[in-house]
Amino acid sequence: MKKKNKHGMPPPSSRIRFEHNIYLVLEEALQAIEQDNIENSNLWASAPHLVKARYLPNRRLDLPTVNEMLRLHGNTMDWKKYIDFEFLKDK
């Protein structure tokens, strides 16, 4: 079982999971551009931070180039799978 932080959401358990979370943000941005849905997406918030992120020669993320905003956005996107949305459904 993953250890949860003070907000109840588990942090990434490895660098691979961390990179996965950042790629979720990248995928969301690419989908918004592809679907011409920029106005209704989070692209305005994530694009400046995605542009600053760099890759190492082995195509891994250069971790010091991932800022706090991008890290939080990626982790939040991953955390959505842990949220119980049942309370939102009509009974």
Short mmCIF file of N, CA and C in Angstrom, two decimals:
data_model
loop_
_atom_site.label_atom_id
_atom_site.label_comp_id
_atom_site.label_asym_id
_atom_site.label_seq_id
_atom_site.Cartn_x
_atom_site.Cartn_y
_atom_site.Cartn_z
N MET A 1 0.84 -1.19 0.00
CA MET A 1 0.00 0.00 0.00
C MET A 1 0.88 1.24 0.00
N LYS A 2 0.55 2.19 -0.84
CA LYS A 2 1.33 3.42 -0.94
C LYS A 2 1.08 4.30 0.28
N LYS A 3 2.14 4.97 0.71
CA LYS A 3 2.02 5.95 1.77
C LYS A 3 1.37 7.20 1.21
N LYS A 4 0.41 7.76 1.95
CA LYS A 4 -0.28 8.94 1.49
C LYS A 4 0.30 10.18 2.18
N ASN A 5 0.25 11.30 1.46
CA ASN A 5 0.70 12.55 2.07
C ASN A 5 -0.42 13.13 2.92
N LYS A 6 -0.21 14.32 3.49
CA LYS A 6 -1.19 14.91 4.40
C LYS A 6 -2.53 15.20 3.73
N HIS A 7 -2.56 15.25 2.41
CA HIS A 7 -3.81 15.50 1.69
C HIS A 7 -4.51 14.21 1.28
N GLY A 8 -3.94 13.06 1.64
CA GLY A 8 -4.56 11.79 1.35
C GLY A 8 -4.21 11.19 0.00
N MET A 9 -3.37 11.84 -0.75
CA MET A 9 -3.01 11.34 -2.07
C MET A 9 -1.59 10.78 -2.05
N PRO A 10 -1.39 9.61 -2.65
CA PRO A 10 -0.06 9.01 -2.64
C PRO A 10 0.90 9.73 -3.58
N PRO A 11 2.14 9.96 -3.15
CA PRO A 11 3.14 10.56 -4.05
C PRO A 11 3.62 9.52 -5.06
N PRO A 12 4.26 9.94 -6.13
CA PRO A 12 4.81 8.96 -7.07
C PRO A 12 5.82 8.06 -6.35
N SER A 13 5.77 6.79 -6.61
CA SER A 13 6.62 5.84 -5.91
C SER A 13 8.00 5.68 -6.54
N SER A 14 8.18 6.22 -7.74
CA SER A 14 9.46 6.07 -8.42
C SER A 14 9.62 7.18 -9.46
N ARG A 15 10.81 7.26 -10.00
CA ARG A 15 11.05 8.24 -11.05
C ARG A 15 10.19 7.93 -12.28
N ILE A 16 10.01 6.67 -12.55
CA ILE A 16 9.18 6.26 -13.70
C ILE A 16 7.75 6.77 -13.52
N ARG A 17 7.20 6.62 -12.31
CA ARG A 17 5.84 7.11 -12.04
C ARG A 17 5.79 8.63 -12.13
N PHE A 18 6.84 9.30 -11.65
CA PHE A 18 6.91 10.76 -11.72
C PHE A 18 6.91 11.21 -13.18
N GLU A 19 7.74 10.58 -13.99
CA GLU A 19 7.78 10.93 -15.41
C GLU A 19 6.45 10.64 -16.08
N HIS A 20 5.81 9.55 -15.69
CA HIS A 20 4.49 9.21 -16.22
C HIS A 20 3.51 10.35 -15.94
N ASN A 21 3.55 10.90 -14.74
CA ASN A 21 2.64 11.99 -14.38
C ASN A 21 2.90 13.23 -15.23
N ILE A 22 4.16 13.52 -15.52
CA ILE A 22 4.48 14.68 -16.35
C ILE A 22 4.00 14.42 -17.78
N TYR A 23 4.15 13.19 -18.25
CA TYR A 23 3.68 12.86 -19.60
C TYR A 23 2.15 12.94 -19.70
N LEU A 24 1.43 12.75 -18.60
CA LEU A 24 -0.02 12.94 -18.61
C LEU A 24 -0.36 14.39 -18.95
N VAL A 25 0.40 15.32 -18.40
CA VAL A 25 0.18 16.74 -18.69
C VAL A 25 0.50 17.02 -20.16
N LEU A 26 1.60 16.46 -20.64
CA LEU A 26 1.97 16.64 -22.05
C LEU A 26 0.90 16.07 -22.97
N GLU A 27 0.40 14.90 -22.64
CA GLU A 27 -0.65 14.29 -23.47
C GLU A 27 -1.92 15.14 -23.47
N GLU A 28 -2.29 15.67 -22.32
CA GLU A 28 -3.46 16.54 -22.24
C GLU A 28 -3.28 17.78 -23.12
N ALA A 29 -2.08 18.35 -23.10
CA ALA A 29 -1.81 19.54 -23.91
C ALA A 29 -1.88 19.21 -25.40
N LEU A 30 -1.29 18.09 -25.79
CA LEU A 30 -1.30 17.70 -27.20
C LEU A 30 -2.72 17.41 -27.69
N GLN A 31 -3.53 16.80 -26.85
CA GLN A 31 -4.92 16.54 -27.22
C GLN A 31 -5.70 17.83 -27.40
N ALA A 32 -5.46 18.80 -26.52
CA ALA A 32 -6.15 20.09 -26.64
C ALA A 32 -5.79 20.78 -27.94
N ILE A 33 -4.51 20.71 -28.31
CA ILE A 33 -4.07 21.33 -29.57
C ILE A 33 -4.66 20.59 -30.76
N GLU A 34 -4.60 19.26 -30.71
CA GLU A 34 -5.10 18.44 -31.83
C GLU A 34 -6.59 18.63 -32.04
N GLN A 35 -7.34 18.76 -30.96
CA GLN A 35 -8.79 18.90 -31.05
C GLN A 35 -9.23 20.36 -31.15
N ASP A 36 -8.26 21.26 -31.26
CA ASP A 36 -8.53 22.70 -31.33
C ASP A 36 -9.44 23.13 -30.19
N ASN A 37 -9.10 22.67 -28.99
CA ASN A 37 -9.89 22.94 -27.79
C ASN A 37 -9.03 23.66 -26.75
N ILE A 38 -8.22 24.58 -27.22
CA ILE A 38 -7.27 25.26 -26.35
C ILE A 38 -7.98 26.13 -25.31
N GLU A 39 -9.04 26.79 -25.69
CA GLU A 39 -9.74 27.69 -24.77
C GLU A 39 -10.35 26.94 -23.59
N ASN A 40 -10.78 25.70 -23.80
CA ASN A 40 -11.45 24.93 -22.75
C ASN A 40 -10.52 23.93 -22.07
N SER A 41 -9.23 24.14 -22.17
CA SER A 41 -8.28 23.19 -21.57
C SER A 41 -7.42 23.89 -20.54
N ASN A 42 -6.53 23.14 -19.93
CA ASN A 42 -5.57 23.68 -18.97
C ASN A 42 -4.27 24.10 -19.65
N LEU A 43 -4.28 24.17 -20.95
CA LEU A 43 -3.07 24.47 -21.70
C LEU A 43 -2.49 25.82 -21.32
N TRP A 44 -3.33 26.79 -21.05
CA TRP A 44 -2.85 28.11 -20.66
C TRP A 44 -1.99 28.04 -19.41
N ALA A 45 -2.30 27.09 -18.52
CA ALA A 45 -1.55 26.96 -17.27
C ALA A 45 -0.33 26.06 -17.41
N SER A 46 -0.43 25.03 -18.22
CA SER A 46 0.66 24.04 -18.29
C SER A 46 1.70 24.33 -19.37
N ALA A 47 1.32 25.00 -20.44
CA ALA A 47 2.25 25.21 -21.56
C ALA A 47 3.54 25.91 -21.16
N PRO A 48 3.51 27.00 -20.40
CA PRO A 48 4.78 27.65 -20.06
C PRO A 48 5.74 26.74 -19.29
N HIS A 49 5.19 25.84 -18.49
CA HIS A 49 6.02 24.94 -17.69
C HIS A 49 6.50 23.76 -18.52
N LEU A 50 5.66 23.29 -19.45
CA LEU A 50 6.08 22.20 -20.34
C LEU A 50 7.23 22.64 -21.24
N VAL A 51 7.19 23.88 -21.69
CA VAL A 51 8.23 24.40 -22.58
C VAL A 51 9.58 24.44 -21.87
N LYS A 52 9.56 24.68 -20.57
CA LYS A 52 10.81 24.77 -19.80
C LYS A 52 11.40 23.41 -19.45
N ALA A 53 10.59 22.37 -19.47
CA ALA A 53 11.08 21.02 -19.15
C ALA A 53 12.00 20.53 -20.26
N ARG A 54 13.10 19.94 -19.90
CA ARG A 54 14.10 19.46 -20.86
C ARG A 54 14.32 17.96 -20.70
N TYR A 55 14.87 17.38 -21.74
CA TYR A 55 15.19 15.95 -21.74
C TYR A 55 16.69 15.75 -21.67
N LEU A 56 17.07 14.64 -21.10
CA LEU A 56 18.47 14.21 -21.10
C LEU A 56 18.73 13.47 -22.42
N PRO A 57 19.99 13.22 -22.76
CA PRO A 57 20.28 12.50 -24.01
C PRO A 57 19.61 11.12 -24.10
N ASN A 58 19.33 10.50 -22.95
CA ASN A 58 18.68 9.19 -22.98
C ASN A 58 17.15 9.30 -22.98
N ARG A 59 16.62 10.50 -23.26
CA ARG A 59 15.18 10.81 -23.37
C ARG A 59 14.44 10.74 -22.04
N ARG A 60 15.16 10.73 -20.92
CA ARG A 60 14.53 10.86 -19.61
C ARG A 60 14.37 12.34 -19.32
N LEU A 61 13.44 12.67 -18.46
CA LEU A 61 13.26 14.07 -18.08
C LEU A 61 14.44 14.54 -17.24
N ASP A 62 14.89 15.74 -17.50
CA ASP A 62 15.91 16.37 -16.66
C ASP A 62 15.16 16.95 -15.47
N LEU A 63 15.21 16.26 -14.34
CA LEU A 63 14.36 16.59 -13.20
C LEU A 63 14.48 18.03 -12.71
N PRO A 64 15.67 18.63 -12.68
CA PRO A 64 15.73 20.02 -12.23
C PRO A 64 14.96 21.01 -13.12
N THR A 65 14.62 20.60 -14.34
CA THR A 65 13.88 21.50 -15.23
C THR A 65 12.37 21.39 -15.05
N VAL A 66 11.92 20.44 -14.25
CA VAL A 66 10.49 20.28 -13.96
C VAL A 66 10.19 21.11 -12.71
N ASN A 67 9.43 22.19 -12.89
CA ASN A 67 9.16 23.05 -11.75
C ASN A 67 7.98 22.53 -10.92
N GLU A 68 7.75 23.20 -9.82
CA GLU A 68 6.72 22.78 -8.87
C GLU A 68 5.32 22.78 -9.49
N MET A 69 5.02 23.76 -10.32
CA MET A 69 3.69 23.83 -10.93
C MET A 69 3.43 22.63 -11.84
N LEU A 70 4.42 22.26 -12.64
CA LEU A 70 4.27 21.13 -13.54
C LEU A 70 4.18 19.82 -12.75
N ARG A 71 4.98 19.71 -11.71
CA ARG A 71 4.94 18.51 -10.86
C ARG A 71 3.56 18.36 -10.21
N LEU A 72 3.04 19.44 -9.66
CA LEU A 72 1.73 19.38 -9.01
C LEU A 72 0.61 19.07 -10.01
N HIS A 73 0.68 19.65 -11.19
CA HIS A 73 -0.33 19.38 -12.21
C HIS A 73 -0.30 17.91 -12.61
N GLY A 74 0.90 17.38 -12.83
CA GLY A 74 1.02 15.97 -13.20
C GLY A 74 0.54 15.04 -12.10
N ASN A 75 0.92 15.31 -10.86
CA ASN A 75 0.49 14.46 -9.76
C ASN A 75 -1.03 14.53 -9.58
N THR A 76 -1.60 15.70 -9.74
CA THR A 76 -3.04 15.85 -9.62
C THR A 76 -3.76 15.03 -10.69
N MET A 77 -3.26 15.06 -11.90
CA MET A 77 -3.87 14.28 -12.97
C MET A 77 -3.83 12.79 -12.65
N ASP A 78 -2.71 12.34 -12.08
CA ASP A 78 -2.59 10.94 -11.71
C ASP A 78 -3.49 10.61 -10.52
N TRP A 79 -3.62 11.53 -9.59
CA TRP A 79 -4.42 11.29 -8.39
C TRP A 79 -5.89 11.12 -8.69
N LYS A 80 -6.35 11.59 -9.84
CA LYS A 80 -7.77 11.47 -10.18
C LYS A 80 -8.25 10.03 -10.11
N LYS A 81 -7.37 9.09 -10.34
CA LYS A 81 -7.79 7.68 -10.31
C LYS A 81 -8.06 7.20 -8.90
N TYR A 82 -7.62 7.95 -7.89
CA TYR A 82 -7.84 7.56 -6.51
C TYR A 82 -9.09 8.20 -5.90
N ILE A 83 -9.67 9.15 -6.61
CA ILE A 83 -10.82 9.88 -6.08
C ILE A 83 -12.08 9.09 -6.36
N ASP A 84 -12.91 8.98 -5.36
CA ASP A 84 -14.19 8.28 -5.49
C ASP A 84 -15.23 9.30 -5.95
N PHE A 85 -15.60 9.21 -7.22
CA PHE A 85 -16.57 10.13 -7.78
C PHE A 85 -18.01 9.62 -7.64
N GLU A 86 -18.18 8.53 -6.92
CA GLU A 86 -19.52 7.95 -6.75
C GLU A 86 -20.50 8.94 -6.14
N PHE A 87 -19.99 9.80 -5.23
CA PHE A 87 -20.89 10.74 -4.56
C PHE A 87 -21.47 11.77 -5.53
N LEU A 88 -20.89 11.88 -6.73
CA LEU A 88 -21.40 12.83 -7.72
C LEU A 88 -22.52 12.25 -8.58
N LYS A 89 -22.65 10.94 -8.57
CA LYS A 89 -23.67 10.29 -9.41
C LYS A 89 -25.04 10.40 -8.75
N ASP A 90 -26.05 10.56 -9.58
CA ASP A 90 -27.42 10.57 -9.08
C ASP A 90 -27.81 9.18 -8.65
N LYS A 91 -28.54 9.12 -7.57
CA LYS A 91 -28.98 7.80 -7.08
C LYS A 91 -30.36 7.48 -7.59
#
